[in-house]
Amino acid sequence: MSDSRKRNRPAGFATRAIHFAYNPLDYHGALNPPLFMTSTYAFENARQGGDRFAGEEAGYIYHRVGNPTVSILEKRLAELEGGEAGLFTSSGMGAITAAFWSLLQAGDEVIADKTLYGCTFSLLQHHMTRFAIKTRFIDMSDPAQLEAAISDKTRLVYCETPANPNMRLVDIAAIAEITRKHEATFIVDNTYCTPYLQRPLELGADLVVHSATKYLGGHGDLLAGAAVGSQDMIDQLRFVGIKEMNGAMISSMDAFLVLRGIKTLHLRMDRHCQTAQKLAELLEAHDAVEQVYYPGLASSPFHELAKRQMSQFGGMIALELKGGMDAGRDLMDALDLVTCAVSLGDAETLVQHPASMTHSTYEPEERIKHGFTDGLIRISVGLEDYDDIADDFTQALDGLGK
Ligand code: 3LM
């Protein structure tokens, strides 16, 4: 991207997603950032190697701590999220564990929203406890609950918004204010929105994490994760969390593919959001449907908050059918174009059953307490023609109970 002094205003989101942090003329004119596939880097001499290890000279050492293709991607996402620095990992769980393992120690307490992606929930509920790190789950959509629960021991406050799978929202600015007063760190999982729809750092969060497997990659062909925050915090995640603890560095091939994915993020998200809005309205009007959870619907208790903190309402929908879980299973089996699969943010429309799939890490009795029923079905709205998606849901819903 050319020198910003030549322009009289900052470049827009799409332009930065396509160009930021890469100048083809630095790489033989290659229009696309080159894919550097190397595990290690030659030093000019022994002294240079030592200086790089000591942090006294900038430069690459070994893939687990940095790679030129990955660096371009990290700078680009940091720019789009409005953060100082970024980090990419081999999966979303790699980014989340890098954050927890580098920022927490025994005796610390985490306060988390009650609805989280199944493996994040399990990590906090079952595994961090083995290292004497306790998590309190609260309904963070009510900031007063954080005010009441937060204490000197609280080191981290954590949420997803919208939450996977039930589309509850958290007021990022309100939670950030309370967290800051108590000198804790506020982490927001921004997987469902991406920075195109929501920028938590601008609303006061300290760190954003992602499953880049989803919308950032966008094509269901890779696993990746990311974190964006201050340079200090990202250094801690990289040099402690990744380098010395989980080793979850992204492969350069996957970084190359995420760079390609991000170039069309704005187009894909616009389409996901447009189709999801129309589909949510169609589903809400169907006789077989008990409830649709989508923040773009006027019936959502989060509609006003969504209008404030998101630029559009996203591509994820959850719903419950009048026939409960059995009807949900029948619906998933009756769909033809729409595929039954976990993951989200792909070109293909996907449906899945959280209680038995993505969120089966919650005990049956925990599910209601954490905000979702056994009958809940989750839809990741894809990029196919709306009419074809709508026809498939209509035929499957019409056929229920026949
Ligand atoms: C899923 N989710 O289908 P990876 N944060 C959020 C997520 O949704 C996920 C992660 C982090 C799903 C994956 S379930 C076996 C498939 C909000 C993942 C973790 O490690 O890249 O999968 O990200 O909901």
PDB file of C-alpha atoms in Angstrom, residues 24-209:
ATOM      1  CA  PRO A  24       4.809  -6.028  -4.151  1.00  0.00           C
ATOM      2  CA  LEU A  25       7.913  -4.010  -5.053  1.00  0.00           C
ATOM      3  CA  ASP A  26       9.614  -5.344  -1.909  1.00  0.00           C
ATOM      4  CA  TYR A  27       9.152  -8.888  -3.258  1.00  0.00           C
ATOM      5  CA  HIS A  28      10.200  -8.823  -6.936  1.00  0.00           C
ATOM      6  CA  GLY A  29       6.827  -7.286  -7.878  1.00  0.00           C
ATOM      7  CA  ALA A  30       4.883 -10.395  -6.798  1.00  0.00           C
ATOM      8  CA  LEU A  31       1.290  -9.140  -6.542  1.00  0.00           C
ATOM      9  CA  ASN A  32       0.433 -11.802  -3.963  1.00  0.00           C
ATOM     10  CA  PRO A  33       2.430 -12.094  -0.735  1.00  0.00           C
ATOM     11  CA  PRO A  34       4.892 -14.969  -1.262  1.00  0.00           C
ATOM     12  CA  LEU A  35       4.551 -18.208   0.653  1.00  0.00           C
ATOM     13  CA  PHE A  36       7.716 -18.736   2.718  1.00  0.00           C
ATOM     14  CA  MET A  37       7.988 -22.432   3.510  1.00  0.00           C
ATOM     15  CA  THR A  38      11.004 -22.805   5.768  1.00  0.00           C
ATOM     16  CA  SER A  39      11.329 -24.001   9.314  1.00  0.00           C
ATOM     17  CA  THR A  40      14.580 -22.194  10.096  1.00  0.00           C
ATOM     18  CA  TYR A  41      16.580 -19.117   9.000  1.00  0.00           C
ATOM     19  CA  ALA A  42      20.300 -18.755   8.254  1.00  0.00           C
ATOM     20  CA  PHE A  43      22.242 -16.259  10.379  1.00  0.00           C
ATOM     21  CA  GLU A  44      25.073 -14.241   8.843  1.00  0.00           C
ATOM     22  CA  ASN A  45      27.276 -15.301  11.728  1.00  0.00           C
ATOM     23  CA  ALA A  46      27.081 -16.698  15.264  1.00  0.00           C
ATOM     24  CA  ARG A  47      26.910 -13.266  16.795  1.00  0.00           C
ATOM     25  CA  GLN A  48      23.814 -12.365  14.771  1.00  0.00           C
ATOM     26  CA  GLY A  49      22.101 -15.586  15.876  1.00  0.00           C
ATOM     27  CA  GLY A  50      22.793 -14.752  19.529  1.00  0.00           C
ATOM     28  CA  ASP A  51      21.604 -11.176  19.086  1.00  0.00           C
ATOM     29  CA  ARG A  52      18.318 -12.359  17.555  1.00  0.00           C
ATOM     30  CA  PHE A  53      17.720 -14.778  20.419  1.00  0.00           C
ATOM     31  CA  ALA A  54      18.489 -12.006  22.901  1.00  0.00           C
ATOM     32  CA  GLY A  55      15.986  -9.710  21.139  1.00  0.00           C
ATOM     33  CA  GLU A  56      18.773  -7.223  20.355  1.00  0.00           C
ATOM     34  CA  GLU A  57      18.371  -7.566  16.603  1.00  0.00           C
ATOM     35  CA  ALA A  58      15.107  -7.902  14.670  1.00  0.00           C
ATOM     36  CA  GLY A  59      14.858 -10.819  12.253  1.00  0.00           C
ATOM     37  CA  TYR A  60      13.543 -14.327  11.818  1.00  0.00           C
ATOM     38  CA  ILE A  61      14.936 -17.289  13.781  1.00  0.00           C
ATOM     39  CA  TYR A  62      12.622 -20.293  13.532  1.00  0.00           C
ATOM     40  CA  HIS A  63       9.055 -20.809  12.267  1.00  0.00           C
ATOM     41  CA  ARG A  64       7.524 -21.271  15.729  1.00  0.00           C
ATOM     42  CA  VAL A  65       8.286 -17.603  16.523  1.00  0.00           C
ATOM     43  CA  GLY A  66       7.825 -15.940  13.130  1.00  0.00           C
ATOM     44  CA  ASN A  67       7.655 -16.198   9.334  1.00  0.00           C
ATOM     45  CA  PRO A  68       7.415 -13.422   6.691  1.00  0.00           C
ATOM     46  CA  THR A  69       4.085 -14.636   5.201  1.00  0.00           C
ATOM     47  CA  VAL A  70       2.621 -14.905   8.708  1.00  0.00           C
ATOM     48  CA  SER A  71       3.951 -11.433   9.637  1.00  0.00           C
ATOM     49  CA  ILE A  72       2.070  -9.779   6.743  1.00  0.00           C
ATOM     50  CA  LEU A  73      -1.134 -11.505   7.854  1.00  0.00           C
ATOM     51  CA  GLU A  74      -0.579 -10.524  11.498  1.00  0.00           C
ATOM     52  CA  LYS A  75      -0.053  -6.866  10.617  1.00  0.00           C
ATOM     53  CA  ARG A  76      -3.100  -6.892   8.358  1.00  0.00           C
ATOM     54  CA  LEU A  77      -5.507  -8.304  10.948  1.00  0.00           C
ATOM     55  CA  ALA A  78      -4.089  -5.996  13.654  1.00  0.00           C
ATOM     56  CA  GLU A  79      -4.801  -3.039  11.364  1.00  0.00           C
ATOM     57  CA  LEU A  80      -8.364  -4.200  10.635  1.00  0.00           C
ATOM     58  CA  GLU A  81      -9.109  -4.793  14.348  1.00  0.00           C
ATOM     59  CA  GLY A  82      -7.549  -1.433  15.286  1.00  0.00           C
ATOM     60  CA  GLY A  83      -4.884  -3.028  17.510  1.00  0.00           C
ATOM     61  CA  GLU A  84      -1.147  -2.476  17.881  1.00  0.00           C
ATOM     62  CA  ALA A  85      -0.056  -6.032  17.094  1.00  0.00           C
ATOM     63  CA  GLY A  86      -1.408  -9.389  15.967  1.00  0.00           C
ATOM     64  CA  LEU A  87      -0.566 -13.046  16.236  1.00  0.00           C
ATOM     65  CA  PHE A  88      -1.732 -16.064  14.210  1.00  0.00           C
ATOM     66  CA  THR A  89      -1.951 -19.601  15.536  1.00  0.00           C
ATOM     67  CA  SER A  90      -2.678 -23.071  14.185  1.00  0.00           C
ATOM     68  CA  SER A  91      -6.282 -22.996  15.486  1.00  0.00           C
ATOM     69  CA  GLY A  92      -8.680 -20.835  17.460  1.00  0.00           C
ATOM     70  CA  MET A  93      -8.051 -23.028  20.510  1.00  0.00           C
ATOM     71  CA  GLY A  94      -4.322 -22.380  19.975  1.00  0.00           C
ATOM     72  CA  ALA A  95      -4.928 -18.625  20.303  1.00  0.00           C
ATOM     73  CA  ILE A  96      -7.214 -19.017  23.327  1.00  0.00           C
ATOM     74  CA  THR A  97      -4.815 -21.343  25.196  1.00  0.00           C
ATOM     75  CA  ALA A  98      -1.867 -19.068  24.319  1.00  0.00           C
ATOM     76  CA  ALA A  99      -3.788 -16.193  25.936  1.00  0.00           C
ATOM     77  CA  PHE A 100      -4.856 -18.103  29.053  1.00  0.00           C
ATOM     78  CA  TRP A 101      -1.512 -19.820  29.600  1.00  0.00           C
ATOM     79  CA  SER A 102       0.545 -16.676  29.216  1.00  0.00           C
ATOM     80  CA  LEU A 103      -1.707 -14.263  31.147  1.00  0.00           C
ATOM     81  CA  LEU A 104      -2.850 -16.428  34.089  1.00  0.00           C
ATOM     82  CA  GLN A 105      -1.235 -18.128  37.053  1.00  0.00           C
ATOM     83  CA  ALA A 106      -2.389 -20.404  39.883  1.00  0.00           C
ATOM     84  CA  GLY A 107      -4.791 -18.620  42.233  1.00  0.00           C
ATOM     85  CA  ASP A 108      -6.127 -16.234  39.563  1.00  0.00           C
ATOM     86  CA  GLU A 109      -9.809 -16.089  38.821  1.00  0.00           C
ATOM     87  CA  VAL A 110     -11.529 -15.757  35.440  1.00  0.00           C
ATOM     88  CA  ILE A 111     -15.021 -14.385  35.001  1.00  0.00           C
ATOM     89  CA  ALA A 112     -16.633 -15.595  31.791  1.00  0.00           C
ATOM     90  CA  ASP A 113     -19.983 -15.196  30.130  1.00  0.00           C
ATOM     91  CA  LYS A 114     -22.160 -18.253  30.679  1.00  0.00           C
ATOM     92  CA  THR A 115     -22.371 -19.212  26.987  1.00  0.00           C
ATOM     93  CA  LEU A 116     -19.123 -20.093  25.249  1.00  0.00           C
ATOM     94  CA  TYR A 117     -18.049 -22.362  22.409  1.00  0.00           C
ATOM     95  CA  GLY A 118     -17.942 -25.930  23.814  1.00  0.00           C
ATOM     96  CA  CYS A 119     -14.152 -26.407  23.947  1.00  0.00           C
ATOM     97  CA  THR A 120     -13.531 -22.931  25.452  1.00  0.00           C
ATOM     98  CA  PHE A 121     -16.114 -23.774  28.126  1.00  0.00           C
ATOM     99  CA  SER A 122     -14.480 -27.125  28.802  1.00  0.00           C
ATOM    100  CA  LEU A 123     -10.992 -25.569  28.964  1.00  0.00           C
ATOM    101  CA  LEU A 124     -12.173 -23.166  31.679  1.00  0.00           C
ATOM    102  CA  GLN A 125     -14.550 -25.513  33.513  1.00  0.00           C
ATOM    103  CA  HIS A 126     -12.490 -28.711  33.515  1.00  0.00           C
ATOM    104  CA  HIS A 127      -8.862 -28.016  32.636  1.00  0.00           C
ATOM    105  CA  MET A 128      -7.729 -24.610  33.939  1.00  0.00           C
ATOM    106  CA  THR A 129      -9.059 -25.768  37.325  1.00  0.00           C
ATOM    107  CA  ARG A 130      -6.311 -28.445  37.317  1.00  0.00           C
ATOM    108  CA  PHE A 131      -3.850 -25.539  37.518  1.00  0.00           C
ATOM    109  CA  ALA A 132      -5.772 -23.790  40.341  1.00  0.00           C
ATOM    110  CA  ILE A 133      -7.411 -21.244  38.032  1.00  0.00           C
ATOM    111  CA  LYS A 134     -11.108 -20.959  38.768  1.00  0.00           C
ATOM    112  CA  THR A 135     -13.787 -19.571  36.437  1.00  0.00           C
ATOM    113  CA  ARG A 136     -17.042 -18.013  37.505  1.00  0.00           C
ATOM    114  CA  PHE A 137     -19.701 -18.040  34.786  1.00  0.00           C
ATOM    115  CA  ILE A 138     -22.157 -15.144  34.886  1.00  0.00           C
ATOM    116  CA  ASP A 139     -24.800 -13.682  32.603  1.00  0.00           C
ATOM    117  CA  MET A 140     -22.590 -10.947  31.159  1.00  0.00           C
ATOM    118  CA  SER A 141     -25.461  -9.508  29.126  1.00  0.00           C
ATOM    119  CA  ASP A 142     -26.279  -7.923  32.514  1.00  0.00           C
ATOM    120  CA  PRO A 143     -23.178  -5.814  33.390  1.00  0.00           C
ATOM    121  CA  ALA A 144     -24.399  -5.531  37.017  1.00  0.00           C
ATOM    122  CA  GLN A 145     -23.581  -9.237  37.399  1.00  0.00           C
ATOM    123  CA  LEU A 146     -19.938  -8.502  36.568  1.00  0.00           C
ATOM    124  CA  GLU A 147     -19.896  -5.579  38.996  1.00  0.00           C
ATOM    125  CA  ALA A 148     -21.100  -7.978  41.724  1.00  0.00           C
ATOM    126  CA  ALA A 149     -18.738 -10.851  40.857  1.00  0.00           C
ATOM    127  CA  ILE A 150     -15.459  -9.081  40.114  1.00  0.00           C
ATOM    128  CA  SER A 151     -12.789  -9.084  42.860  1.00  0.00           C
ATOM    129  CA  ASP A 152      -9.040  -8.551  43.421  1.00  0.00           C
ATOM    130  CA  LYS A 153      -8.469 -12.114  42.284  1.00  0.00           C
ATOM    131  CA  THR A 154     -10.117 -11.502  38.899  1.00  0.00           C
ATOM    132  CA  ARG A 155      -7.374 -11.418  36.316  1.00  0.00           C
ATOM    133  CA  LEU A 156      -9.383 -12.080  33.130  1.00  0.00           C
ATOM    134  CA  VAL A 157     -12.890 -11.304  31.912  1.00  0.00           C
ATOM    135  CA  TYR A 158     -13.920 -13.323  28.852  1.00  0.00           C
ATOM    136  CA  CYS A 159     -16.857 -13.423  26.449  1.00  0.00           C
ATOM    137  CA  GLU A 160     -18.049 -14.165  22.937  1.00  0.00           C
ATOM    138  CA  THR A 161     -20.526 -11.751  21.390  1.00  0.00           C
ATOM    139  CA  PRO A 162     -22.704 -12.933  19.728  1.00  0.00           C
ATOM    140  CA  ALA A 163     -22.236 -16.106  21.763  1.00  0.00           C
ATOM    141  CA  ASN A 164     -21.916 -19.506  20.167  1.00  0.00           C
ATOM    142  CA  PRO A 165     -24.505 -21.098  19.853  1.00  0.00           C
ATOM    143  CA  ASN A 166     -27.430 -19.054  21.214  1.00  0.00           C
ATOM    144  CA  MET A 167     -26.748 -15.530  19.822  1.00  0.00           C
ATOM    145  CA  ARG A 168     -26.761 -13.752  23.211  1.00  0.00           C
ATOM    146  CA  LEU A 169     -24.916 -10.426  23.091  1.00  0.00           C
ATOM    147  CA  VAL A 170     -22.652  -8.701  25.612  1.00  0.00           C
ATOM    148  CA  ASP A 171     -22.303  -4.908  25.808  1.00  0.00           C
ATOM    149  CA  ILE A 172     -18.567  -4.655  25.152  1.00  0.00           C
ATOM    150  CA  ALA A 173     -18.180  -0.995  26.196  1.00  0.00           C
ATOM    151  CA  ALA A 174     -20.017  -1.532  29.509  1.00  0.00           C
ATOM    152  CA  ILE A 175     -18.003  -4.652  30.403  1.00  0.00           C
ATOM    153  CA  ALA A 176     -14.736  -2.946  29.367  1.00  0.00           C
ATOM    154  CA  GLU A 177     -15.418  -0.066  31.735  1.00  0.00           C
ATOM    155  CA  ILE A 178     -15.994  -2.316  34.756  1.00  0.00           C
ATOM    156  CA  THR A 179     -13.008  -4.520  33.876  1.00  0.00           C
ATOM    157  CA  ARG A 180     -10.697  -1.494  33.538  1.00  0.00           C
ATOM    158  CA  LYS A 181     -11.719  -0.156  36.969  1.00  0.00           C
ATOM    159  CA  HIS A 182     -10.584  -3.444  38.484  1.00  0.00           C
ATOM    160  CA  GLU A 183      -7.366  -3.653  36.432  1.00  0.00           C
ATOM    161  CA  ALA A 184      -8.293  -6.993  34.879  1.00  0.00           C
ATOM    162  CA  THR A 185      -7.849  -7.941  31.213  1.00  0.00           C
ATOM    163  CA  PHE A 186     -10.934  -8.152  28.995  1.00  0.00           C
ATOM    164  CA  ILE A 187     -10.810 -10.661  26.133  1.00  0.00           C
ATOM    165  CA  VAL A 188     -13.510 -10.819  23.436  1.00  0.00           C
ATOM    166  CA  ASP A 189     -13.815 -13.732  21.024  1.00  0.00           C
ATOM    167  CA  ASN A 190     -14.769 -11.905  17.806  1.00  0.00           C
ATOM    168  CA  THR A 191     -15.122 -15.026  15.626  1.00  0.00           C
ATOM    169  CA  TYR A 192     -18.829 -14.518  14.822  1.00  0.00           C
ATOM    170  CA  CYS A 193     -18.397 -10.899  13.696  1.00  0.00           C
ATOM    171  CA  THR A 194     -14.854 -10.405  12.378  1.00  0.00           C
ATOM    172  CA  PRO A 195     -13.532  -6.816  12.441  1.00  0.00           C
ATOM    173  CA  TYR A 196     -15.751  -6.005   9.458  1.00  0.00           C
ATOM    174  CA  LEU A 197     -18.839  -6.089  11.718  1.00  0.00           C
ATOM    175  CA  GLN A 198     -17.452  -5.332  15.184  1.00  0.00           C
ATOM    176  CA  ARG A 199     -14.184  -3.985  16.615  1.00  0.00           C
ATOM    177  CA  PRO A 200     -14.033  -4.804  20.351  1.00  0.00           C
ATOM    178  CA  LEU A 201     -10.695  -3.008  20.913  1.00  0.00           C
ATOM    179  CA  GLU A 202     -12.258   0.291  19.837  1.00  0.00           C
ATOM    180  CA  LEU A 203     -14.994  -0.352  22.425  1.00  0.00           C
ATOM    181  CA  GLY A 204     -12.439  -0.839  25.223  1.00  0.00           C
ATOM    182  CA  ALA A 205     -11.542  -4.562  25.177  1.00  0.00           C
ATOM    183  CA  ASP A 206      -7.862  -5.427  25.758  1.00  0.00           C
ATOM    184  CA  LEU A 207      -7.490  -8.461  23.519  1.00  0.00           C
ATOM    185  CA  VAL A 208      -9.474  -9.968  20.652  1.00  0.00           C
ATOM    186  CA  VAL A 209      -9.234 -13.657  19.814  1.00  0.00           C
TER     187      VAL A 209
END
